PDB file of C-alpha atoms and ligand atoms in Angstrom:
ATOM      1  CA  UNK A  46      13.973  -9.462   7.243  1.00 90.00           C
ATOM      2  CA  UNK A  47      11.728 -11.454   9.563  1.00 96.00           C
ATOM      3  CA  UNK A  48       8.088 -10.655  10.327  1.00 97.00           C
ATOM      4  CA  UNK A  49       9.204  -9.417  13.732  1.00 98.00           C
ATOM      5  CA  UNK A  50      11.799  -7.081  12.227  1.00 98.00           C
ATOM      6  CA  UNK A  51       9.285  -5.758   9.698  1.00 98.00           C
ATOM      7  CA  UNK A  52       6.811  -5.021  12.490  1.00 98.00           C
ATOM      8  CA  UNK A  53       9.440  -3.276  14.589  1.00 98.00           C
ATOM      9  CA  UNK A  54      10.472  -1.090  11.669  1.00 98.00           C
ATOM     10  CA  UNK A  55       6.892  -0.014  10.931  1.00 98.00           C
ATOM     11  CA  UNK A  56       6.116   0.516  14.613  1.00 97.00           C
ATOM     12  CA  UNK A  57       9.058   2.902  14.829  1.00 97.00           C
ATOM     13  CA  UNK A  58       7.763   4.899  11.891  1.00 96.00           C
ATOM     14  CA  UNK A  59       4.164   5.381  12.939  1.00 97.00           C
ATOM     15  CA  UNK A  60       2.926   7.543  15.831  1.00 98.00           C
ATOM     16  CA  UNK A  61       1.797   5.715  18.981  1.00 96.00           C
ATOM     17  CA  UNK A  62      -1.820   6.839  18.511  1.00 96.00           C
ATOM     18  CA  UNK A  63      -2.114   5.182  15.094  1.00 98.00           C
ATOM     19  CA  UNK A  64      -3.302   1.560  15.207  1.00 98.00           C
ATOM     20  CA  UNK A  65      -1.398  -0.889  13.043  1.00 98.00           C
ATOM     21  CA  UNK A  66      -3.614  -3.630  11.616  1.00 98.00           C
ATOM     22  CA  UNK A  67      -1.517  -6.510  10.287  1.00 98.00           C
ATOM     23  CA  UNK A  68      -3.321  -7.741   7.184  1.00 98.00           C
ATOM     24  CA  UNK A  69      -2.926 -11.515   7.270  1.00 98.00           C
ATOM     25  CA  UNK A  70      -5.061 -12.613   4.324  1.00 97.00           C
ATOM     26  CA  UNK A  71      -3.527 -15.662   2.581  1.00 95.00           C
ATOM     27  CA  UNK A  72      -1.053 -16.010   5.476  1.00 97.00           C
ATOM     28  CA  UNK A  73      -0.812 -19.087   7.692  1.00 97.00           C
ATOM     29  CA  UNK A  74      -1.433 -19.425  11.426  1.00 98.00           C
ATOM     30  CA  UNK A  75       2.323 -19.857  11.862  1.00 98.00           C
ATOM     31  CA  UNK A  76       2.932 -16.499  10.211  1.00 98.00           C
ATOM     32  CA  UNK A  77       0.202 -14.907  12.317  1.00 98.00           C
ATOM     33  CA  UNK A  78       1.793 -16.415  15.437  1.00 98.00           C
ATOM     34  CA  UNK A  79       5.153 -14.959  14.500  1.00 98.00           C
ATOM     35  CA  UNK A  80       3.559 -11.495  14.467  1.00 98.00           C
ATOM     36  CA  UNK A  81       1.583 -12.283  17.620  1.00 98.00           C
ATOM     37  CA  UNK A  82       4.725 -13.331  19.471  1.00 98.00           C
ATOM     38  CA  UNK A  83       6.284 -10.010  18.454  1.00 98.00           C
ATOM     39  CA  UNK A  84       3.409  -8.287  20.273  1.00 98.00           C
ATOM     40  CA  UNK A  85       0.982  -7.685  17.407  1.00 98.00           C
ATOM     41  CA  UNK A  86      -2.711  -8.014  18.393  1.00 98.00           C
ATOM     42  CA  UNK A  87      -4.714  -6.285  15.634  1.00 98.00           C
ATOM     43  CA  UNK A  88      -5.087  -8.395  12.488  1.00 98.00           C
ATOM     44  CA  UNK A  89      -7.080  -7.795   9.311  1.00 98.00           C
ATOM     45  CA  UNK A  90      -8.766 -10.339   7.058  1.00 98.00           C
ATOM     46  CA  UNK A  91     -10.661  -9.971   3.765  1.00 97.00           C
ATOM     47  CA  UNK A  92     -12.529 -13.232   3.383  1.00 97.00           C
ATOM     48  CA  UNK A  93     -15.153 -14.539   5.808  1.00 98.00           C
ATOM     49  CA  UNK A  94     -14.406 -18.209   5.188  1.00 98.00           C
ATOM     50  CA  UNK A  95     -10.683 -17.713   5.688  1.00 97.00           C
ATOM     51  CA  UNK A  96     -11.304 -15.759   8.887  1.00 98.00           C
ATOM     52  CA  UNK A  97     -13.685 -18.455  10.151  1.00 97.00           C
ATOM     53  CA  UNK A  98     -11.003 -21.060   9.562  1.00 97.00           C
ATOM     54  CA  UNK A  99      -8.278 -19.128  11.330  1.00 98.00           C
ATOM     55  CA  UNK A 100     -10.067 -17.563  14.278  1.00 98.00           C
ATOM     56  CA  UNK A 101     -10.572 -20.762  16.327  1.00 98.00           C
ATOM     57  CA  UNK A 102      -6.916 -21.726  15.842  1.00 97.00           C
ATOM     58  CA  UNK A 103      -5.503 -18.351  16.885  1.00 98.00           C
ATOM     59  CA  UNK A 104      -5.148 -16.779  20.358  1.00 98.00           C
ATOM     60  CA  UNK A 105      -8.415 -15.412  21.728  1.00 98.00           C
ATOM     61  CA  UNK A 106      -7.069 -11.954  22.498  1.00 98.00           C
ATOM     62  CA  UNK A 107      -6.472 -11.168  18.819  1.00 98.00           C
ATOM     63  CA  UNK A 108      -8.600  -8.259  17.602  1.00 98.00           C
ATOM     64  CA  UNK A 109      -9.908  -9.315  14.194  1.00 98.00           C
ATOM     65  CA  UNK A 110     -10.676  -6.477  11.784  1.00 98.00           C
ATOM     66  CA  UNK A 111     -12.804  -7.392   8.791  1.00 98.00           C
ATOM     67  CA  UNK A 112     -11.623  -5.285   5.851  1.00 98.00           C
ATOM     68  CA  UNK A 113     -12.831  -7.169   2.748  1.00 97.00           C
ATOM     69  CA  UNK A 114     -15.927  -6.881   0.596  1.00 96.00           C
ATOM     70  CA  UNK A 115     -18.850  -7.622   2.870  1.00 97.00           C
ATOM     71  CA  UNK A 116     -21.620 -10.028   1.941  1.00 97.00           C
ATOM     72  CA  UNK A 117     -24.772  -9.603   4.009  1.00 98.00           C
ATOM     73  CA  UNK A 118     -25.434 -13.310   4.374  1.00 98.00           C
ATOM     74  CA  UNK A 119     -21.945 -13.960   5.767  1.00 98.00           C
ATOM     75  CA  UNK A 120     -22.157 -11.393   8.573  1.00 98.00           C
ATOM     76  CA  UNK A 121     -23.618 -13.933  11.015  1.00 98.00           C
ATOM     77  CA  UNK A 122     -20.430 -15.978  10.925  1.00 98.00           C
ATOM     78  CA  UNK A 123     -18.147 -13.184  12.120  1.00 98.00           C
ATOM     79  CA  UNK A 124     -20.610 -11.354  14.401  1.00 98.00           C
ATOM     80  CA  UNK A 125     -19.707 -13.402  17.509  1.00 98.00           C
ATOM     81  CA  UNK A 126     -16.080 -12.308  17.567  1.00 98.00           C
ATOM     82  CA  UNK A 127     -15.186  -9.627  14.998  1.00 98.00           C
ATOM     83  CA  UNK A 128     -13.546  -6.587  16.619  1.00 98.00           C
ATOM     84  CA  UNK A 129     -14.411  -4.042  13.938  1.00 98.00           C
ATOM     85  CA  UNK A 130     -15.880  -4.125  10.428  1.00 98.00           C
ATOM     86  CA  UNK A 131     -14.227  -1.545   8.141  1.00 98.00           C
ATOM     87  CA  UNK A 132     -16.098  -2.237   4.928  1.00 98.00           C
ATOM     88  CA  UNK A 133     -19.767  -1.403   5.497  1.00 98.00           C
ATOM     89  CA  UNK A 134     -21.363  -0.034   2.326  1.00 97.00           C
ATOM     90  CA  UNK A 135     -25.144  -0.455   2.607  1.00 97.00           C
ATOM     91  CA  UNK A 136     -28.239  -0.161   4.776  1.00 96.00           C
ATOM     92  CA  UNK A 137     -28.611  -3.941   4.490  1.00 97.00           C
ATOM     93  CA  UNK A 138     -25.171  -4.355   6.044  1.00 98.00           C
ATOM     94  CA  UNK A 139     -26.080  -2.051   8.918  1.00 98.00           C
ATOM     95  CA  UNK A 140     -29.381  -3.809   9.605  1.00 98.00           C
ATOM     96  CA  UNK A 141     -27.814  -7.245   9.483  1.00 98.00           C
ATOM     97  CA  UNK A 142     -24.803  -6.348  11.659  1.00 98.00           C
ATOM     98  CA  UNK A 143     -27.133  -4.775  14.234  1.00 98.00           C
ATOM     99  CA  UNK A 144     -29.361  -7.870  14.231  1.00 98.00           C
ATOM    100  CA  UNK A 145     -26.480 -10.338  14.564  1.00 98.00           C
ATOM    101  CA  UNK A 146     -24.709  -8.229  17.174  1.00 98.00           C
ATOM    102  CA  UNK A 147     -27.908  -8.228  19.212  1.00 98.00           C
ATOM    103  CA  UNK A 148     -28.109 -12.026  19.002  1.00 98.00           C
ATOM    104  CA  UNK A 149     -24.586 -12.154  20.352  1.00 98.00           C
ATOM    105  CA  UNK A 150     -25.324  -9.614  23.049  1.00 98.00           C
ATOM    106  CA  UNK A 151     -22.679  -7.176  21.900  1.00 98.00           C
ATOM    107  CA  UNK A 152     -22.108  -3.881  20.122  1.00 98.00           C
ATOM    108  CA  UNK A 153     -20.074  -4.112  16.930  1.00 98.00           C
ATOM    109  CA  UNK A 154     -18.000  -1.064  15.924  1.00 98.00           C
ATOM    110  CA  UNK A 155     -18.089  -0.340  12.203  1.00 98.00           C
ATOM    111  CA  UNK A 156     -16.613   2.026   9.648  1.00 98.00           C
ATOM    112  CA  UNK A 157     -18.288   3.080   6.420  1.00 98.00           C
ATOM    113  CA  UNK A 158     -16.106   2.524   3.371  1.00 98.00           C
ATOM    114  CA  UNK A 159     -15.965   5.529   1.082  1.00 98.00           C
ATOM    115  CA  UNK A 160     -14.905   5.152  -2.545  1.00 96.00           C
ATOM    116  CA  UNK A 161     -12.052   7.623  -3.004  1.00 94.00           C
ATOM    117  CA  UNK A 162      -9.888   5.959  -5.664  1.00 91.00           C
ATOM    118  CA  UNK A 163      -9.851   6.849  -9.298  1.00 85.00           C
ATOM    119  CA  UNK A 164     -10.570   3.192 -10.157  1.00 78.00           C
ATOM    120  CA  UNK A 165     -13.913   1.505 -10.632  1.00 74.00           C
ATOM    121  CA  UNK A 166     -12.625  -1.753  -9.142  1.00 72.00           C
ATOM    122  CA  UNK A 167     -12.316  -0.529  -5.559  1.00 74.00           C
ATOM    123  CA  UNK A 168     -15.476  -0.731  -3.511  1.00 87.00           C
ATOM    124  CA  UNK A 169     -17.144   1.772  -1.228  1.00 96.00           C
ATOM    125  CA  UNK A 170     -20.018   4.229  -1.327  1.00 96.00           C
ATOM    126  CA  UNK A 171     -19.779   7.599  -3.017  1.00 95.00           C
ATOM    127  CA  UNK A 172     -20.272  10.834  -1.086  1.00 94.00           C
ATOM    128  CA  UNK A 173     -24.026  11.101  -1.658  1.00 95.00           C
ATOM    129  CA  UNK A 174     -24.639   7.435  -0.778  1.00 96.00           C
ATOM    130  CA  UNK A 175     -22.665   8.012   2.412  1.00 97.00           C
ATOM    131  CA  UNK A 176     -24.939  10.866   3.474  1.00 97.00           C
ATOM    132  CA  UNK A 177     -28.055   8.774   2.697  1.00 96.00           C
ATOM    133  CA  UNK A 178     -26.679   5.954   4.824  1.00 96.00           C
ATOM    134  CA  UNK A 179     -25.959   8.288   7.718  1.00 97.00           C
ATOM    135  CA  UNK A 180     -29.437   9.864   7.532  1.00 96.00           C
ATOM    136  CA  UNK A 181     -30.923   6.396   7.702  1.00 96.00           C
ATOM    137  CA  UNK A 182     -28.675   5.427  10.608  1.00 95.00           C
ATOM    138  CA  UNK A 183     -29.582   8.570  12.535  1.00 93.00           C
ATOM    139  CA  UNK A 184     -33.306   8.062  11.939  1.00 94.00           C
ATOM    140  CA  UNK A 185     -33.244   4.582  13.440  1.00 94.00           C
ATOM    141  CA  UNK A 186     -32.212   3.260  16.774  1.00 89.00           C
ATOM    142  CA  UNK A 187     -29.522   0.719  16.139  1.00 96.00           C
ATOM    143  CA  UNK A 188     -28.585  -0.291  19.658  1.00 97.00           C
ATOM    144  CA  UNK A 189     -26.012  -2.916  18.705  1.00 98.00           C
ATOM    145  CA  UNK A 190     -23.917  -1.138  16.122  1.00 97.00           C
ATOM    146  CA  UNK A 191     -21.693   1.895  16.466  1.00 97.00           C
ATOM    147  CA  UNK A 192     -20.346   3.848  13.517  1.00 98.00           C
ATOM    148  CA  UNK A 193     -16.868   4.903  14.609  1.00 98.00           C
ATOM    149  CA  UNK A 194     -15.533   6.414  11.421  1.00 98.00           C
ATOM    150  CA  UNK A 195     -14.663   5.945   7.767  1.00 98.00           C
ATOM    151  CA  UNK A 196     -12.394   3.735   5.708  1.00 98.00           C
ATOM    152  CA  UNK A 197     -10.947   4.281   2.250  1.00 97.00           C
ATOM    153  CA  UNK A 198      -8.428   2.941  -0.244  1.00 96.00           C
ATOM    154  CA  UNK A 199      -6.435   5.238  -2.478  1.00 95.00           C
ATOM    155  CA  UNK A 200      -5.682   4.519  -6.116  1.00 94.00           C
ATOM    156  CA  UNK A 201      -2.819   2.063  -6.626  1.00 91.00           C
ATOM    157  CA  UNK A 202      -0.338   4.400  -8.308  1.00 92.00           C
ATOM    158  CA  UNK A 203       3.111   5.919  -7.937  1.00 93.00           C
ATOM    159  CA  UNK A 204       1.592   9.390  -8.197  1.00 95.00           C
ATOM    160  CA  UNK A 205       1.933  10.351  -4.551  1.00 96.00           C
ATOM    161  CA  UNK A 206       0.196  13.680  -5.076  1.00 97.00           C
ATOM    162  CA  UNK A 207      -2.908  11.896  -6.353  1.00 96.00           C
ATOM    163  CA  UNK A 208      -2.878   9.545  -3.348  1.00 97.00           C
ATOM    164  CA  UNK A 209      -2.513  12.529  -1.033  1.00 98.00           C
ATOM    165  CA  UNK A 210      -5.475  14.319  -2.625  1.00 97.00           C
ATOM    166  CA  UNK A 211      -7.645  11.211  -2.210  1.00 97.00           C
ATOM    167  CA  UNK A 212      -6.746  10.931   1.475  1.00 98.00           C
ATOM    168  CA  UNK A 213      -7.334  14.670   1.927  1.00 98.00           C
ATOM    169  CA  UNK A 214     -10.798  14.211   0.467  1.00 97.00           C
ATOM    170  CA  UNK A 215     -11.555  11.346   2.843  1.00 98.00           C
ATOM    171  CA  UNK A 216     -10.377  13.408   5.823  1.00 98.00           C
ATOM    172  CA  UNK A 217     -12.511  16.342   4.715  1.00 98.00           C
ATOM    173  CA  UNK A 218     -15.610  14.149   4.487  1.00 98.00           C
ATOM    174  CA  UNK A 219     -14.718  12.596   7.859  1.00 98.00           C
ATOM    175  CA  UNK A 220     -14.653  16.046   9.498  1.00 98.00           C
ATOM    176  CA  UNK A 221     -17.961  17.050   7.898  1.00 98.00           C
ATOM    177  CA  UNK A 222     -19.659  13.804   8.960  1.00 98.00           C
ATOM    178  CA  UNK A 223     -18.271  14.016  12.482  1.00 98.00           C
ATOM    179  CA  UNK A 224     -19.781  17.439  12.971  1.00 97.00           C
ATOM    180  CA  UNK A 225     -23.009  17.095  11.009  1.00 96.00           C
ATOM    181  CA  UNK A 226     -24.107  13.560  11.924  1.00 96.00           C
ATOM    182  CA  UNK A 227     -22.305  12.884  15.200  1.00 96.00           C
ATOM    183  CA  UNK A 228     -22.199  16.339  16.842  1.00 95.00           C
ATOM    184  CA  UNK A 229     -18.430  15.894  17.183  1.00 95.00           C
ATOM    185  CA  UNK A 230     -18.971  12.883  19.428  1.00 95.00           C
ATOM    186  CA  UNK A 231     -15.618  11.430  20.512  1.00 95.00           C
ATOM    187  CA  UNK A 232     -16.680   7.917  19.538  1.00 96.00           C
ATOM    188  CA  UNK A 233     -16.670   8.928  15.884  1.00 98.00           C
ATOM    189  CA  UNK A 234     -12.898   8.839  15.780  1.00 98.00           C
ATOM    190  CA  UNK A 235     -11.448   6.457  13.226  1.00 98.00           C
ATOM    191  CA  UNK A 236     -10.069   7.087   9.811  1.00 98.00           C
ATOM    192  CA  UNK A 237      -8.853   3.777   8.412  1.00 98.00           C
ATOM    193  CA  UNK A 238      -6.545   4.650   5.527  1.00 98.00           C
ATOM    194  CA  UNK A 239      -3.078   3.650   4.402  1.00 98.00           C
ATOM    195  CA  UNK A 240      -1.601   0.372   3.152  1.00 98.00           C
ATOM    196  CA  UNK A 241       1.963  -0.851   2.471  1.00 97.00           C
ATOM    197  CA  UNK A 242       2.594   1.579  -0.366  1.00 96.00           C
ATOM    198  CA  UNK A 243       0.993   4.718   1.063  1.00 97.00           C
ATOM    199  CA  UNK A 244       0.681   4.554   4.865  1.00 98.00           C
ATOM    200  CA  UNK A 245       3.054   7.421   5.605  1.00 98.00           C
ATOM    201  CA  UNK A 246       1.043   9.744   3.339  1.00 98.00           C
ATOM    202  CA  UNK A 247      -2.153   8.503   5.007  1.00 98.00           C
ATOM    203  CA  UNK A 248      -0.780   9.281   8.465  1.00 98.00           C
ATOM    204  CA  UNK A 249       0.258  12.771   7.369  1.00 98.00           C
ATOM    205  CA  UNK A 250      -3.316  13.286   6.199  1.00 98.00           C
ATOM    206  CA  UNK A 251      -4.930  12.153   9.462  1.00 98.00           C
ATOM    207  CA  UNK A 252      -5.168   8.351   9.453  1.00 98.00           C
ATOM    208  CA  UNK A 253      -5.785   6.647  12.809  1.00 98.00           C
ATOM    209  CA  UNK A 254      -5.652   3.052  11.533  1.00 98.00           C
ATOM    210  CA  UNK A 255      -3.256   1.731   8.890  1.00 98.00           C
ATOM    211  CA  UNK A 256      -3.815  -1.682   7.290  1.00 98.00           C
ATOM    212  CA  UNK A 257      -0.514  -3.244   6.271  1.00 98.00           C
ATOM    213  CA  UNK A 258       0.042  -6.696   4.785  1.00 98.00           C
ATOM    214  CA  UNK A 259       2.879  -6.996   2.273  1.00 97.00           C
ATOM    215  CA  UNK A 260       5.373  -4.936   4.254  1.00 98.00           C
ATOM    216  CA  UNK A 261       4.927  -7.208   7.279  1.00 98.00           C
ATOM    217  CA  UNK A 262       4.395 -10.662   5.778  1.00 97.00           C
ATOM    218  CA  UNK A 263       5.855 -10.332   2.280  1.00 95.00           C
ATOM    219  CA  UNK A 264       4.065 -10.781  -1.046  1.00 92.00           C
ATOM    220  CA  UNK A 265       0.827 -12.767  -1.049  1.00 89.00           C
ATOM    221  CA  UNK A 266       0.491 -15.948  -3.039  1.00 81.00           C
ATOM    222  CA  UNK A 267      -3.061 -17.144  -3.462  1.00 67.00           C
ATOM    223  CA  UNK A 268      -3.265 -20.506  -5.178  1.00 55.00           C
ATOM    224  CA  UNK A 269      -6.966 -21.123  -5.212  1.00 46.00           C
TER     225      UNK A 269
HETATM  226  C1  LIG B 478      -4.995  -6.453   1.203  1.00 59.03           C
HETATM  227  C2  LIG B 478      -5.493  -5.202   1.828  1.00 59.03           C
HETATM  228  C3  LIG B 478      -4.642  -4.375   2.589  1.00 59.03           C
HETATM  229  C4  LIG B 478      -3.155  -4.624   2.739  1.00 59.03           C
HETATM  230  O1  LIG B 478      -2.509  -4.352   1.531  1.00 59.03           O
HETATM  231  P1  LIG B 478      -0.907  -4.338   1.432  1.00 59.03           P
HETATM  232  O2  LIG B 478      -0.637  -3.587   0.192  1.00 59.03           O
HETATM  233  O3  LIG B 478      -0.470  -5.764   1.356  1.00 59.03           O
HETATM  234  O4  LIG B 478      -0.377  -3.647   2.630  1.00 59.03           O
HETATM  235  C5  LIG B 478      -5.198  -3.268   3.216  1.00 59.03           C
HETATM  236  N1  LIG B 478      -6.503  -2.972   3.100  1.00 59.03           N
HETATM  237  C6  LIG B 478      -7.338  -3.730   2.382  1.00 59.03           C
HETATM  238  C7  LIG B 478      -8.766  -3.351   2.296  1.00 59.03           C
HETATM  239  C8  LIG B 478      -6.861  -4.857   1.714  1.00 59.03           C
HETATM  240  O5  LIG B 478      -7.710  -5.580   0.972  1.00 59.03           O
END
């Protein structure tokens, strides 16, 4: 199957109101262009340096989603163009994104990454850290950042019931946060959950953004 065929198949499976982010980490500009020519515009990258290399070579109307572990000192490099940052996990991140967004005269949409997996290796804040972060955000006036929702990664397992419970938890927290911290504001609207192995479960549990790499581009080979 070609990249185009893979995209068409996934597009047919997901509802029109769910955004498909094509995760292009480790993939070449040619592979990105194949997806682009098939109509894909939202792409996800995990590494700042890789994204900085690719962005100038790719079409300007691509919406770049940053989904990898975020390092505060690297935020300035993506602030001029990044479409959305999914992986915010600290007050330092929020302060730095707001500062760099201001310098670029823009508002950067962000998601807070919640740790939902039963694995210590996956990043994200826990529930109590999330509420601390939101208190802090609400007590300050960050004019150049907008929290639009939450992101999470389920445990990598074949136990679909476990995955479903983790997504259910994320959705529950999303609903609580939306009401308690955002007064049900419509701009708090995104739940970024679901990858190649679990996106249909994620959509059933309320996902609005799925991040899919392998199923579009094939297996990743990093030879660094
Ligand atoms: C790599 C990655 C994905 C895509 O994973 P696939 O299993 O290849 O679909 C999605 N989200 C994040 C945060 C990732 O790091």
